[in-house]
Coordinates of C-alpha atoms and ligand atoms in Angstrom, one line a residue:
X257 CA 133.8 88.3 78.8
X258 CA 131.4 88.6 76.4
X259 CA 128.6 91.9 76.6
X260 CA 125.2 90.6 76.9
X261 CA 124.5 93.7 78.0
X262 CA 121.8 94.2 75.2
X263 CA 120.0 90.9 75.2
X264 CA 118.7 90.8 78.6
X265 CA 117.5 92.6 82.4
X266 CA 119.6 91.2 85.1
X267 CA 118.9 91.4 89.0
X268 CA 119.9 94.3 91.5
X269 CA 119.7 93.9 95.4
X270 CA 119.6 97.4 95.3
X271 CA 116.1 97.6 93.3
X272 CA 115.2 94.7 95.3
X273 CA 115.3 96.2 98.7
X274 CA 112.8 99.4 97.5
X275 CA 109.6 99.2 99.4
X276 CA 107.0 101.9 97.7
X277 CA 103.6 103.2 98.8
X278 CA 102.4 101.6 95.4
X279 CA 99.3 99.9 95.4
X280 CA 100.0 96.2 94.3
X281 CA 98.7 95.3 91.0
X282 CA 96.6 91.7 91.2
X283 CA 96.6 90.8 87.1
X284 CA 94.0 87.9 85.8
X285 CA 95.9 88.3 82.3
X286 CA 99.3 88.4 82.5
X287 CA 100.1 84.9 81.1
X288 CA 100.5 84.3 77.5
X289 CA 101.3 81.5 75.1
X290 CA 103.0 83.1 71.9
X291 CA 100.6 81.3 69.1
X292 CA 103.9 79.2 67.3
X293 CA 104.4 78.0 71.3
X294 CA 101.1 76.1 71.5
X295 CA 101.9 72.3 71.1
X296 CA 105.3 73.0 70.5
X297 CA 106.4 70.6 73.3
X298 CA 104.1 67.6 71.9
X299 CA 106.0 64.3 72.1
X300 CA 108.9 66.0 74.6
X301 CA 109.6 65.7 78.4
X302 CA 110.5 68.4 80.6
X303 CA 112.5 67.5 84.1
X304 CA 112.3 70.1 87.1
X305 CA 114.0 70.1 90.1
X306 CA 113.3 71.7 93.2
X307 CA 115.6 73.0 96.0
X308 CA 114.3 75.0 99.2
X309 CA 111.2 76.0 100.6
X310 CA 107.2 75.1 99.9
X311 CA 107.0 78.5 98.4
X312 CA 109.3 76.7 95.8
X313 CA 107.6 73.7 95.6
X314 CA 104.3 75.3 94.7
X315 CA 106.1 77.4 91.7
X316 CA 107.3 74.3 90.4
X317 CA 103.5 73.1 90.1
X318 CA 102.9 76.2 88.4
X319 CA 106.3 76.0 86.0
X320 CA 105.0 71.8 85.5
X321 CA 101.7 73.5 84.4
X322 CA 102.9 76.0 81.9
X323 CA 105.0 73.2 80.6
X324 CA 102.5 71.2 80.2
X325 CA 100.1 73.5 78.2
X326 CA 102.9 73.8 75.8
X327 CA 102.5 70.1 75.2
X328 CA 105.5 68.8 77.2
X329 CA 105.1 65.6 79.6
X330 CA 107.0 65.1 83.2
X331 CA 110.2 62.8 83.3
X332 CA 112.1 61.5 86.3
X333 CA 114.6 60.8 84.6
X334 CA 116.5 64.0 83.3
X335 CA 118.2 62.2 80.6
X336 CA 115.4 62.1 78.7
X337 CA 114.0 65.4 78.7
X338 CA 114.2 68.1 76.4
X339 CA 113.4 70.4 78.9
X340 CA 116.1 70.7 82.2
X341 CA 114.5 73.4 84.7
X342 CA 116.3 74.0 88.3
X343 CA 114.1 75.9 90.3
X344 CA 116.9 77.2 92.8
X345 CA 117.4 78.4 97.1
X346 CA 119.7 81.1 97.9
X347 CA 118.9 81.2 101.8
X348 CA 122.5 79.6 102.7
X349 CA 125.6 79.0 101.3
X350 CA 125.3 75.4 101.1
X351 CA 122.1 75.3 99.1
X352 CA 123.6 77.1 96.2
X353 CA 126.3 75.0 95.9
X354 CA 124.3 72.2 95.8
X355 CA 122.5 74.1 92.4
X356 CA 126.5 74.9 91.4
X357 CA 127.0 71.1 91.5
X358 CA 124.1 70.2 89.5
X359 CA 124.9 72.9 86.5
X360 CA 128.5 71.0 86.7
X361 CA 126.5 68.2 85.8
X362 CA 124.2 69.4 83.6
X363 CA 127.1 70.6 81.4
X364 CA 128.1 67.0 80.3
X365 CA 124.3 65.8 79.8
X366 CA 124.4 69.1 77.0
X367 CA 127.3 67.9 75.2
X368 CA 125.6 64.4 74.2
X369 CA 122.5 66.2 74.1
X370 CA 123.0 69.7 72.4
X371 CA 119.2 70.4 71.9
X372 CA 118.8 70.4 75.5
X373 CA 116.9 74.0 76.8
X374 CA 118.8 74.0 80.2
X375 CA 117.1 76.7 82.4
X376 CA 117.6 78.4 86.3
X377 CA 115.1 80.3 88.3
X378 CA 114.1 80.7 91.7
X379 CA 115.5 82.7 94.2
X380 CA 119.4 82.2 92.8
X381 CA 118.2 83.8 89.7
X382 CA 117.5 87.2 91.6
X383 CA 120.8 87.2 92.7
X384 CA 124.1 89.5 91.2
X385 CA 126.6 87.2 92.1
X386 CA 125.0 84.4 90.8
X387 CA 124.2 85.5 87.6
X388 CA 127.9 86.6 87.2
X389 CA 129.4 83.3 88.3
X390 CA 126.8 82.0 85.4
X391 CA 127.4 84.2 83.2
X392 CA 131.7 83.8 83.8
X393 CA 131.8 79.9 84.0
X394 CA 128.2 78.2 82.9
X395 CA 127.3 78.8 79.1
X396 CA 126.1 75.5 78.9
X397 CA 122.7 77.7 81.0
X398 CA 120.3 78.5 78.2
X399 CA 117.8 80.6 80.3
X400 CA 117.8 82.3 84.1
X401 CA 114.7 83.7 84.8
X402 CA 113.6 85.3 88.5
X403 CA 110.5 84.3 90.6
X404 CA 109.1 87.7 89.5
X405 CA 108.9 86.1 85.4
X406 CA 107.7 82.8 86.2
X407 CA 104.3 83.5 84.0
X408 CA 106.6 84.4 80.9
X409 CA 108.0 81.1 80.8
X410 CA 106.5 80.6 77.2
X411 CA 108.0 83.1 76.3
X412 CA 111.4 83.4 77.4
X413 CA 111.2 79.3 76.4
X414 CA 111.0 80.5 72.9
X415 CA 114.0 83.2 73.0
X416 CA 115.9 80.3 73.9
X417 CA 115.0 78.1 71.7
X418 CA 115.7 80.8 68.4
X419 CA 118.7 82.3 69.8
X420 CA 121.7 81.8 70.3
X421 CA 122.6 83.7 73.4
X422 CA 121.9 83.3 76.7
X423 CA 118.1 84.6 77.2
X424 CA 118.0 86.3 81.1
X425 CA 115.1 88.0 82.3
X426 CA 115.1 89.0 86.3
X427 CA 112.8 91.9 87.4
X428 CA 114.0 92.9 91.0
X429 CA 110.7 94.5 91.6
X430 CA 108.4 94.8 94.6
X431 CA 106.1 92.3 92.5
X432 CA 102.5 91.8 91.6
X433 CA 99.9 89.2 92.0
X434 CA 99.7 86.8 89.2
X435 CA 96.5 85.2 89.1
X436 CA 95.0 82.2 86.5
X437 CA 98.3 80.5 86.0
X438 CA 98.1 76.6 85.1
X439 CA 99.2 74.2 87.8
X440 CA 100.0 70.5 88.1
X441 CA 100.0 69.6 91.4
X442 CA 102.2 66.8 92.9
X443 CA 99.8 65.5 95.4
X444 CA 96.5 64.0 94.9
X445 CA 95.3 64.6 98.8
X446 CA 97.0 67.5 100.1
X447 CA 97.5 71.0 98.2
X448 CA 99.6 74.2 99.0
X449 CA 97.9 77.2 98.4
X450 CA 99.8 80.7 98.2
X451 CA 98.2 83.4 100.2
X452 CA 100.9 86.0 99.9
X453 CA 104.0 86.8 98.5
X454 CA 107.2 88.2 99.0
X455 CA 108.6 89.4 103.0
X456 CA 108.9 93.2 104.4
X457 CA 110.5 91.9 107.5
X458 CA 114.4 92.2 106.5
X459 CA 115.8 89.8 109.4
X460 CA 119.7 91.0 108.7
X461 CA 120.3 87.4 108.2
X462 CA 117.9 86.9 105.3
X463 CA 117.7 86.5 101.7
X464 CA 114.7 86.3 101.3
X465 CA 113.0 90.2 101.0
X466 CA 115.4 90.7 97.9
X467 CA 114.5 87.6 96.5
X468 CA 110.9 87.7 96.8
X469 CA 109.6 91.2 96.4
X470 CA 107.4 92.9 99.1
X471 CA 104.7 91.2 101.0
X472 CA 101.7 91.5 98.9
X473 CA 98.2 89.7 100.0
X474 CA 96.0 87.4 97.4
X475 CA 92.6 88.5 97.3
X476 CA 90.4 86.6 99.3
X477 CA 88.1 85.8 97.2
X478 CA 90.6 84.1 94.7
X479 CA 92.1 81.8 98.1
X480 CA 88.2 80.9 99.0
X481 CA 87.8 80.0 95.5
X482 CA 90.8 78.0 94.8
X483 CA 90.2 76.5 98.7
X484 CA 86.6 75.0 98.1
X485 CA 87.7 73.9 94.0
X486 CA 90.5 71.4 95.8
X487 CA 87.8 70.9 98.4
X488 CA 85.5 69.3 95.7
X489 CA 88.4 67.2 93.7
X490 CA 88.7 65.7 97.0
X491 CA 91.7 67.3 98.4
X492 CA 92.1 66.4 102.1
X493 CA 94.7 68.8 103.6
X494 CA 95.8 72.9 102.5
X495 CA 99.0 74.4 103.6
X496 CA 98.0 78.0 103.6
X497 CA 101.8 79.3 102.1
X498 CA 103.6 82.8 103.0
X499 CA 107.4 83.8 104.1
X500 CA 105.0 85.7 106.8
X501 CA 101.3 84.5 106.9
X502 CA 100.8 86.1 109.8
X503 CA 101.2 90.1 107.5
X504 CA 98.1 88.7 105.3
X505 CA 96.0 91.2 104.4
X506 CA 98.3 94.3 105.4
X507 CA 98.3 95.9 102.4
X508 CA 94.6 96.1 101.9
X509 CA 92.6 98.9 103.0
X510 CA 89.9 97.4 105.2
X511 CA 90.5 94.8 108.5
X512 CA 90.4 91.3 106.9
X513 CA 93.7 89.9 108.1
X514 CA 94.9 86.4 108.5
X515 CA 92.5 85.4 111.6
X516 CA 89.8 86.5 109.2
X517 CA 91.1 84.4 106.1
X518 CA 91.5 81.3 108.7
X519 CA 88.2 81.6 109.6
X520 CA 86.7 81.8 106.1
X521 CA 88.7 79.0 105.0
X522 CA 88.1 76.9 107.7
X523 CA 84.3 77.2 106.8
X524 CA 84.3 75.8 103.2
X525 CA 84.7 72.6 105.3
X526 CA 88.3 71.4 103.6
X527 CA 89.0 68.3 106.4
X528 CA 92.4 69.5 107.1
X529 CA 94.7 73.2 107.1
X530 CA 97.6 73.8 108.3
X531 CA 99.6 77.3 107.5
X532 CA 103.5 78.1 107.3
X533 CA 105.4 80.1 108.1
X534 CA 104.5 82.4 111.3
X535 CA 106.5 84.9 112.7
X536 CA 106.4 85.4 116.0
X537 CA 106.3 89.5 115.8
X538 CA 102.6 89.6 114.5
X539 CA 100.9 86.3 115.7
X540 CA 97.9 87.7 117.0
X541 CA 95.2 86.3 119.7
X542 CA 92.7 86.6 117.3
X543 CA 94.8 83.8 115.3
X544 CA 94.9 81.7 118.4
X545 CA 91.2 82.1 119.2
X546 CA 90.1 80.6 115.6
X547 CA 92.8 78.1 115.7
X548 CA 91.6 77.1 118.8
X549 CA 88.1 77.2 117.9
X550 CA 87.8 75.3 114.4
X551 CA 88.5 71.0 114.4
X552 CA 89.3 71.6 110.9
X553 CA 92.9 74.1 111.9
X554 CA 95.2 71.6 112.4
X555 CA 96.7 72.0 115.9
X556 CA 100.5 72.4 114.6
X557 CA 102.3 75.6 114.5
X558 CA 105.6 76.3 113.1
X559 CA 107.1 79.4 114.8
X560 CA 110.8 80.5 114.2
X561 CA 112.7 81.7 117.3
X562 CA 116.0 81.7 115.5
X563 CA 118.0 82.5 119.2
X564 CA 117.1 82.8 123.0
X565 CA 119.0 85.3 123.5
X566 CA 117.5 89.4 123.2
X567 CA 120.7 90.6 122.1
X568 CA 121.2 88.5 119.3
X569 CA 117.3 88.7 118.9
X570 CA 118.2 92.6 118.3
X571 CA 121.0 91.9 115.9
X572 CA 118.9 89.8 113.8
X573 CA 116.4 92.4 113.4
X574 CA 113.8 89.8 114.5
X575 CA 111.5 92.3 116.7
X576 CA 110.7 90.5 119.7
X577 CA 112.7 89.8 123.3
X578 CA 113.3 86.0 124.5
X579 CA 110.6 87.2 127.2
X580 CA 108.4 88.4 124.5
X581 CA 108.2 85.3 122.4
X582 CA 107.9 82.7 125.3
X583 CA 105.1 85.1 126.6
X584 CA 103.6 83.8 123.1
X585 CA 104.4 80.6 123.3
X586 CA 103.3 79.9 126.7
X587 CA 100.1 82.3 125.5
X588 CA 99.5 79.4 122.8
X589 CA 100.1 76.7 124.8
X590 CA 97.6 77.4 127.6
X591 CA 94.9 78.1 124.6
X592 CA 95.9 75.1 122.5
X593 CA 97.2 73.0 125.1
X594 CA 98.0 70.0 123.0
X595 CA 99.2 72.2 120.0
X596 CA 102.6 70.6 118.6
X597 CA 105.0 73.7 118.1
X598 CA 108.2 73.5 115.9
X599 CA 111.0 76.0 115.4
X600 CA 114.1 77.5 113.2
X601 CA 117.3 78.1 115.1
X602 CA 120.4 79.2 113.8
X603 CA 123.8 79.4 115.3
X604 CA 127.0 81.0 115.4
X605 CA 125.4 84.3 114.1
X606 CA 128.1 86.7 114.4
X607 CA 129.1 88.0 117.0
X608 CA 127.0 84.9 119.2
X609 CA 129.1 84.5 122.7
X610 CA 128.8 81.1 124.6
X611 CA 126.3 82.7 127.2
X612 CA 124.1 83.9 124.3
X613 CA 124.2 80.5 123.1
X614 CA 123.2 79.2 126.5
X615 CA 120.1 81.3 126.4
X616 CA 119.2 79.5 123.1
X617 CA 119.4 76.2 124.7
X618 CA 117.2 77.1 127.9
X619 CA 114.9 78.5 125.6
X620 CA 114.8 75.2 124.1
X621 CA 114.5 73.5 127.1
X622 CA 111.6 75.6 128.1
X623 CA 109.6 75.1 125.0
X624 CA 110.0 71.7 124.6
X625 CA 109.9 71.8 120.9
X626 CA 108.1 69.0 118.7
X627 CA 111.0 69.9 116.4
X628 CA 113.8 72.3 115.3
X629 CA 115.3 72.7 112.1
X630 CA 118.6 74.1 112.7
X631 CA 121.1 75.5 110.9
X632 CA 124.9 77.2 111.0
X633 CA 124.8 81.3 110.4
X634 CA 125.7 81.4 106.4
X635 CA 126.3 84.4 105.3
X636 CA 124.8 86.0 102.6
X637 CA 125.6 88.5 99.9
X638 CA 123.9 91.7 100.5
X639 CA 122.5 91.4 103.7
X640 CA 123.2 93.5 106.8
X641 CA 124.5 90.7 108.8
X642 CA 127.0 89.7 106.0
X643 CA 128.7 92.9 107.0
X644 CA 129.1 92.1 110.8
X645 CA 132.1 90.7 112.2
X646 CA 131.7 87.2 112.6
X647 CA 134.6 86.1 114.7
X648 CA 133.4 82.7 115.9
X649 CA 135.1 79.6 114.6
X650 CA 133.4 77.1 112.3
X651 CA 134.4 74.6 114.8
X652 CA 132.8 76.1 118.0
X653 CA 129.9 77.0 115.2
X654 CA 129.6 73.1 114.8
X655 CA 130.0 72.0 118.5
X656 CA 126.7 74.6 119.1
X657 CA 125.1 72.6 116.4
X658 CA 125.8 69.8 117.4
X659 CA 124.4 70.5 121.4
X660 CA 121.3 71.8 119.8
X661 CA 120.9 69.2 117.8
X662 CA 121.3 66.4 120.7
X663 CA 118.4 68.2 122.3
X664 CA 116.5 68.7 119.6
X665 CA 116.4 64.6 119.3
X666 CA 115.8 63.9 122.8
X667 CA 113.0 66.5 122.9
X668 CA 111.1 65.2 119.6
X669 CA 111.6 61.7 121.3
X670 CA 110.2 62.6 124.6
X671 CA 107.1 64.4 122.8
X672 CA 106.7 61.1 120.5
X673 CA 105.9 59.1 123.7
X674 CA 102.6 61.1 124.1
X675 CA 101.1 59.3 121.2
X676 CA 101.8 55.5 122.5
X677 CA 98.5 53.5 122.6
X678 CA 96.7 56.7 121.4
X679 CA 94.0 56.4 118.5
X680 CA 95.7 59.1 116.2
X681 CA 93.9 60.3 113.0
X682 CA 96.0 60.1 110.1
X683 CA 95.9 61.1 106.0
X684 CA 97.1 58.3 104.6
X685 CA 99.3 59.4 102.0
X686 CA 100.7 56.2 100.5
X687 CA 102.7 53.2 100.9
X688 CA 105.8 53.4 102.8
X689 CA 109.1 54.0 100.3
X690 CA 111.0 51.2 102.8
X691 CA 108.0 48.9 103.1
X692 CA 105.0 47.5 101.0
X693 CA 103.7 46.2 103.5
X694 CA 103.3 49.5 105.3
X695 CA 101.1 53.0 104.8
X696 CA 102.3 56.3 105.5
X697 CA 100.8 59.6 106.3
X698 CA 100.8 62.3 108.7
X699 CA 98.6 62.9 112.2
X700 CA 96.7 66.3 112.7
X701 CA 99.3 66.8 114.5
X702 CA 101.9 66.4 112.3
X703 CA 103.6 63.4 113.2
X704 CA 104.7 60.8 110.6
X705 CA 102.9 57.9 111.1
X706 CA 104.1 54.4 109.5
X707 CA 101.1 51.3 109.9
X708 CA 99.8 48.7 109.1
X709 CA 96.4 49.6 107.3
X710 CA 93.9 48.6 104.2
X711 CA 95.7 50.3 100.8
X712 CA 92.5 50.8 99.7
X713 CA 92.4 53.9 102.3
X714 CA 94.7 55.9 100.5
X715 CA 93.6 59.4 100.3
X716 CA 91.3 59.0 103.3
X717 CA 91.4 60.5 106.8
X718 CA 91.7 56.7 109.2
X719 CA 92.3 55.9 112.9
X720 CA 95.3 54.4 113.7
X721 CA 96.5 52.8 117.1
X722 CA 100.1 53.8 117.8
X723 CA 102.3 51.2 119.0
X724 CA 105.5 52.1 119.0
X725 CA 107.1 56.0 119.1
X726 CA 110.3 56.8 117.4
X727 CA 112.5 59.6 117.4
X728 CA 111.5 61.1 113.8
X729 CA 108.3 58.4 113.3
X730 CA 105.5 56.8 114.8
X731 CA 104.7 53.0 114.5
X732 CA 101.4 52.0 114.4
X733 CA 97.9 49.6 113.3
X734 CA 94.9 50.8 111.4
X735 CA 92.0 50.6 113.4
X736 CA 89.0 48.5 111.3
Ligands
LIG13 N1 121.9 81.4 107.5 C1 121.5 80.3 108.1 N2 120.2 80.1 108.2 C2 119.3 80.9 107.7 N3 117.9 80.9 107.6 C3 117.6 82.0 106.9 N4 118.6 82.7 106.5 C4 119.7 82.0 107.0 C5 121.1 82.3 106.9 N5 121.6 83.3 106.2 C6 117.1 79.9 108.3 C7 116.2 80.6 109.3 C8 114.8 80.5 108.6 C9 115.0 79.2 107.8 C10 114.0 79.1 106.6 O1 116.3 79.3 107.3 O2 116.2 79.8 110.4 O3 113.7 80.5 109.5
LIG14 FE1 115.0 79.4 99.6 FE2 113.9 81.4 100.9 FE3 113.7 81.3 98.3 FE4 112.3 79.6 99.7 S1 112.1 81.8 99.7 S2 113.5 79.1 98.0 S3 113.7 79.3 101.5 S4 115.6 81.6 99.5

């Protein structure tokens, strides 16, 4: 194989899993157009794809922006662009080779189209046996860059364009906080917002700390900012973003945490937040007190158990009992009592007995959940848990998916049937993909909601009669 030793910084778990005292740096400057780059996409079209989580989807609104500076326009259609970015997930097995397939593919698009810039980042990119298995098989890959280079897109774009290697740039760093990037957004009504960055939590399972750098806060006064700008475009809805919202503020040196950062946001007035993802180790009664207390905190929490079980609990590294996180979820519930609460379970983590997965389902059973997203224990390169012993079968690690899931459906059904011939409010988001006749959006709550309604109200907040409720959907009327 070929040395490209000299033309490039790759990623290292190792350097990945250092967590310094270092004070974080937040940089206003860091982005820079190289002057022969300004314009230089003018007449092109650049095609992203996203795979994974929000955290994702809000880079790829940043990577659409930078694109878009240069001169370059969005196409749906990757055959016309000029410009091929796959902004990649590395939490299981099954997402990366989903990315695999699609560089399979992307290798007969570059042989009619040699001009092609074909690049990977995202959390793949920050990962060694990735890179190698590019670096072995994929030449057609003109650029990987990590989630650490995003802002030197321009940059690394125009390395690729004048050389003729592979241009690879992936810092496996703890990370800073890169403010003043452009953005396109891809909704008109509702907006993610990044609070923080990165995870310190190291769940053995997870990817995620070596992909991501260390939790690192943004400065309030940059989310307040950026909160009440969307507010006055008209944005209806935020999704406060962090792998762990909950550690906001940690690494500053005074007490504003994320019960603080709620609160401020919730007073610029924006109609609608919502915040993902929490974990259950630091959700604090301070958080439910000013969810509780503000109409405009949307009464929806998203809290990953992962198992019911305390052993397994311990093996994950998650830091809380089965006792301790119903004591939390029971805490929420009796505050919040109509608060919809939704969950991440994974089974057949090794070593997970039958009775251990019993515990999971009477936990579910207790909780009720609005719903799960489940998933089989993948392993992953790196990780503690990839080094356990994982002697249960893929078939007894499907039958436990399968039991979950069957609850998980009857559960979201039985919670559904709250809502008939309730007045629900809903952000009407568009017209339904299935029907033209129908609107779509989501409750406060939320539920997907498909009615009957004036288009006109697209973008708006709007009552809505439910009339029929579904497994994964509500039916309903506008209310005139
Ligand atoms: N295998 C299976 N599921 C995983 N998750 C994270 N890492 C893994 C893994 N290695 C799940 C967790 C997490 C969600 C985003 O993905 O449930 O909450
Ligand atoms: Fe996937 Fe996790 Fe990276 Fe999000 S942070 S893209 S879920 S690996």
């Amino acid at each position: 194989m070929k040395d490209y030793s000299k033309y490039f910084t790759g990623p290292s778990l190792k350097d990945a899993k250092h967590r310094g005292k270092d004070k974080v740096h937040h940089i206003d400057d860091a982005y820079e157009v190289p002057t022969d780059m300004i314009g230089i996409g003018k007449g092109q079209k650049y095609f992203i794809q996203t795979y994974g989580c929000q955290a994702n989807e809000r880079d790829s609104e940043t990577l659409a922006g930078i694109l878009e500076t240069l001169g370059y326009d969005a196409t749906d259609e990757i055959k016309d662009a000029q410009v091929v970015l796959l902004n990649t997930c590395a939490i299981r097995e099954n997402a990366e080779e989903k990315v695999f397939g699609k560089i399979g593919y992307l290798k007969k698009l570059k042989r009619t189209n040699p001009n092609i810039i074909f690049g990977i980042c995202g959390c793949m990119a920050q990962e060694e046996v990735v890179i190698k298995r590019i670096l072995e098989k994929h030449h057609q890959v003109d650029m990987i860059f990590g989630t650490h280079n995003i802002h030197r897109l321009p940059i690394l774009l125009k390395q690729a364009m004048l050389e003729k290697e592979m241009v690879l740039e992936v810092w496996s760093k703890e990370g800073d906080v890169i403010e003043n990037l452009p953005s396109h957004r891809v909704h008109p009504y509702k907006a993610w917002v990044n609070i923080m960055y990165g995870c310190n939590k190291f769940c053995t399972y997870c990817i995620v700390p070596y992909t991501r750098g260390k939790e690192r806060s943004r400065l309030s006064k940059e989310i307040l900012e950026e909160v009440v700008s969307l507010k006055n475009e008209g944005y209806q809805e935020i999704t406060l973003l962090g792998q762990n919202v909950n550690s906001y503020g940690k690494d500053f040196d005074n007490n504003y945490n994320f019960a603080s950062l709620l609160e401020d946001v919730a007073k610029t007035g924006i109609p609608r937040i919502r915040f993902t993802t929490s974990h259950p180790w630091d959700f604090t009664d301070d958080m439910i007190d000013t969810i509780a207390q503000y109409g405009n905190i949307m009464p929806a929490i998203h809290l990953p158990v992962q198992s019911g079980n305390s052993e397994v609990l311990k093996r994950m590294g998650r830091r809380y009992s089965r006792e301790q996180y119903l004591d939390l979820f029971d805490r929420i519930k009796k505050r919040i009592p109509d608060c919809t609460i939704t969950t991440d379970i994974i089974v057949g983590f090794p070593g997970e007995t039958d009775e251990q997965f019993e515990d999971t389902l009477s936990l579910y059973e207790h909780c009720e959940y609005d719903l799960a997203y489940t998933f089989i224990y993948s392993p992953r390169d790196g990780t503690p848990a990839a080094a356990m012993e994982d002697d249960i079968d893929i078939h007894t690690k499907e039958q436990r998916l399968y039991r979950l899931n069957d609850l998980v459906n009857e559960k979201a059904h039985m919670q559904n049937q709250k809502y008939l011939h309730q007045i629900v409010e809903v952000l009407v988001e568009g017209v339904s993909k299935k029907d033209d006749d129908m609107l779509t959006g989501y409750t406060a709550h939320q539920k997907l909601v498909n009615f009957k309604g004036n288009k006109e109200h697209i973008g708006r907040i709007v009552p809505v009669r439910i009339i029929e409720a579904k497994t994964w959907a509500l039916k309903g009327e506008e209310i005139e």
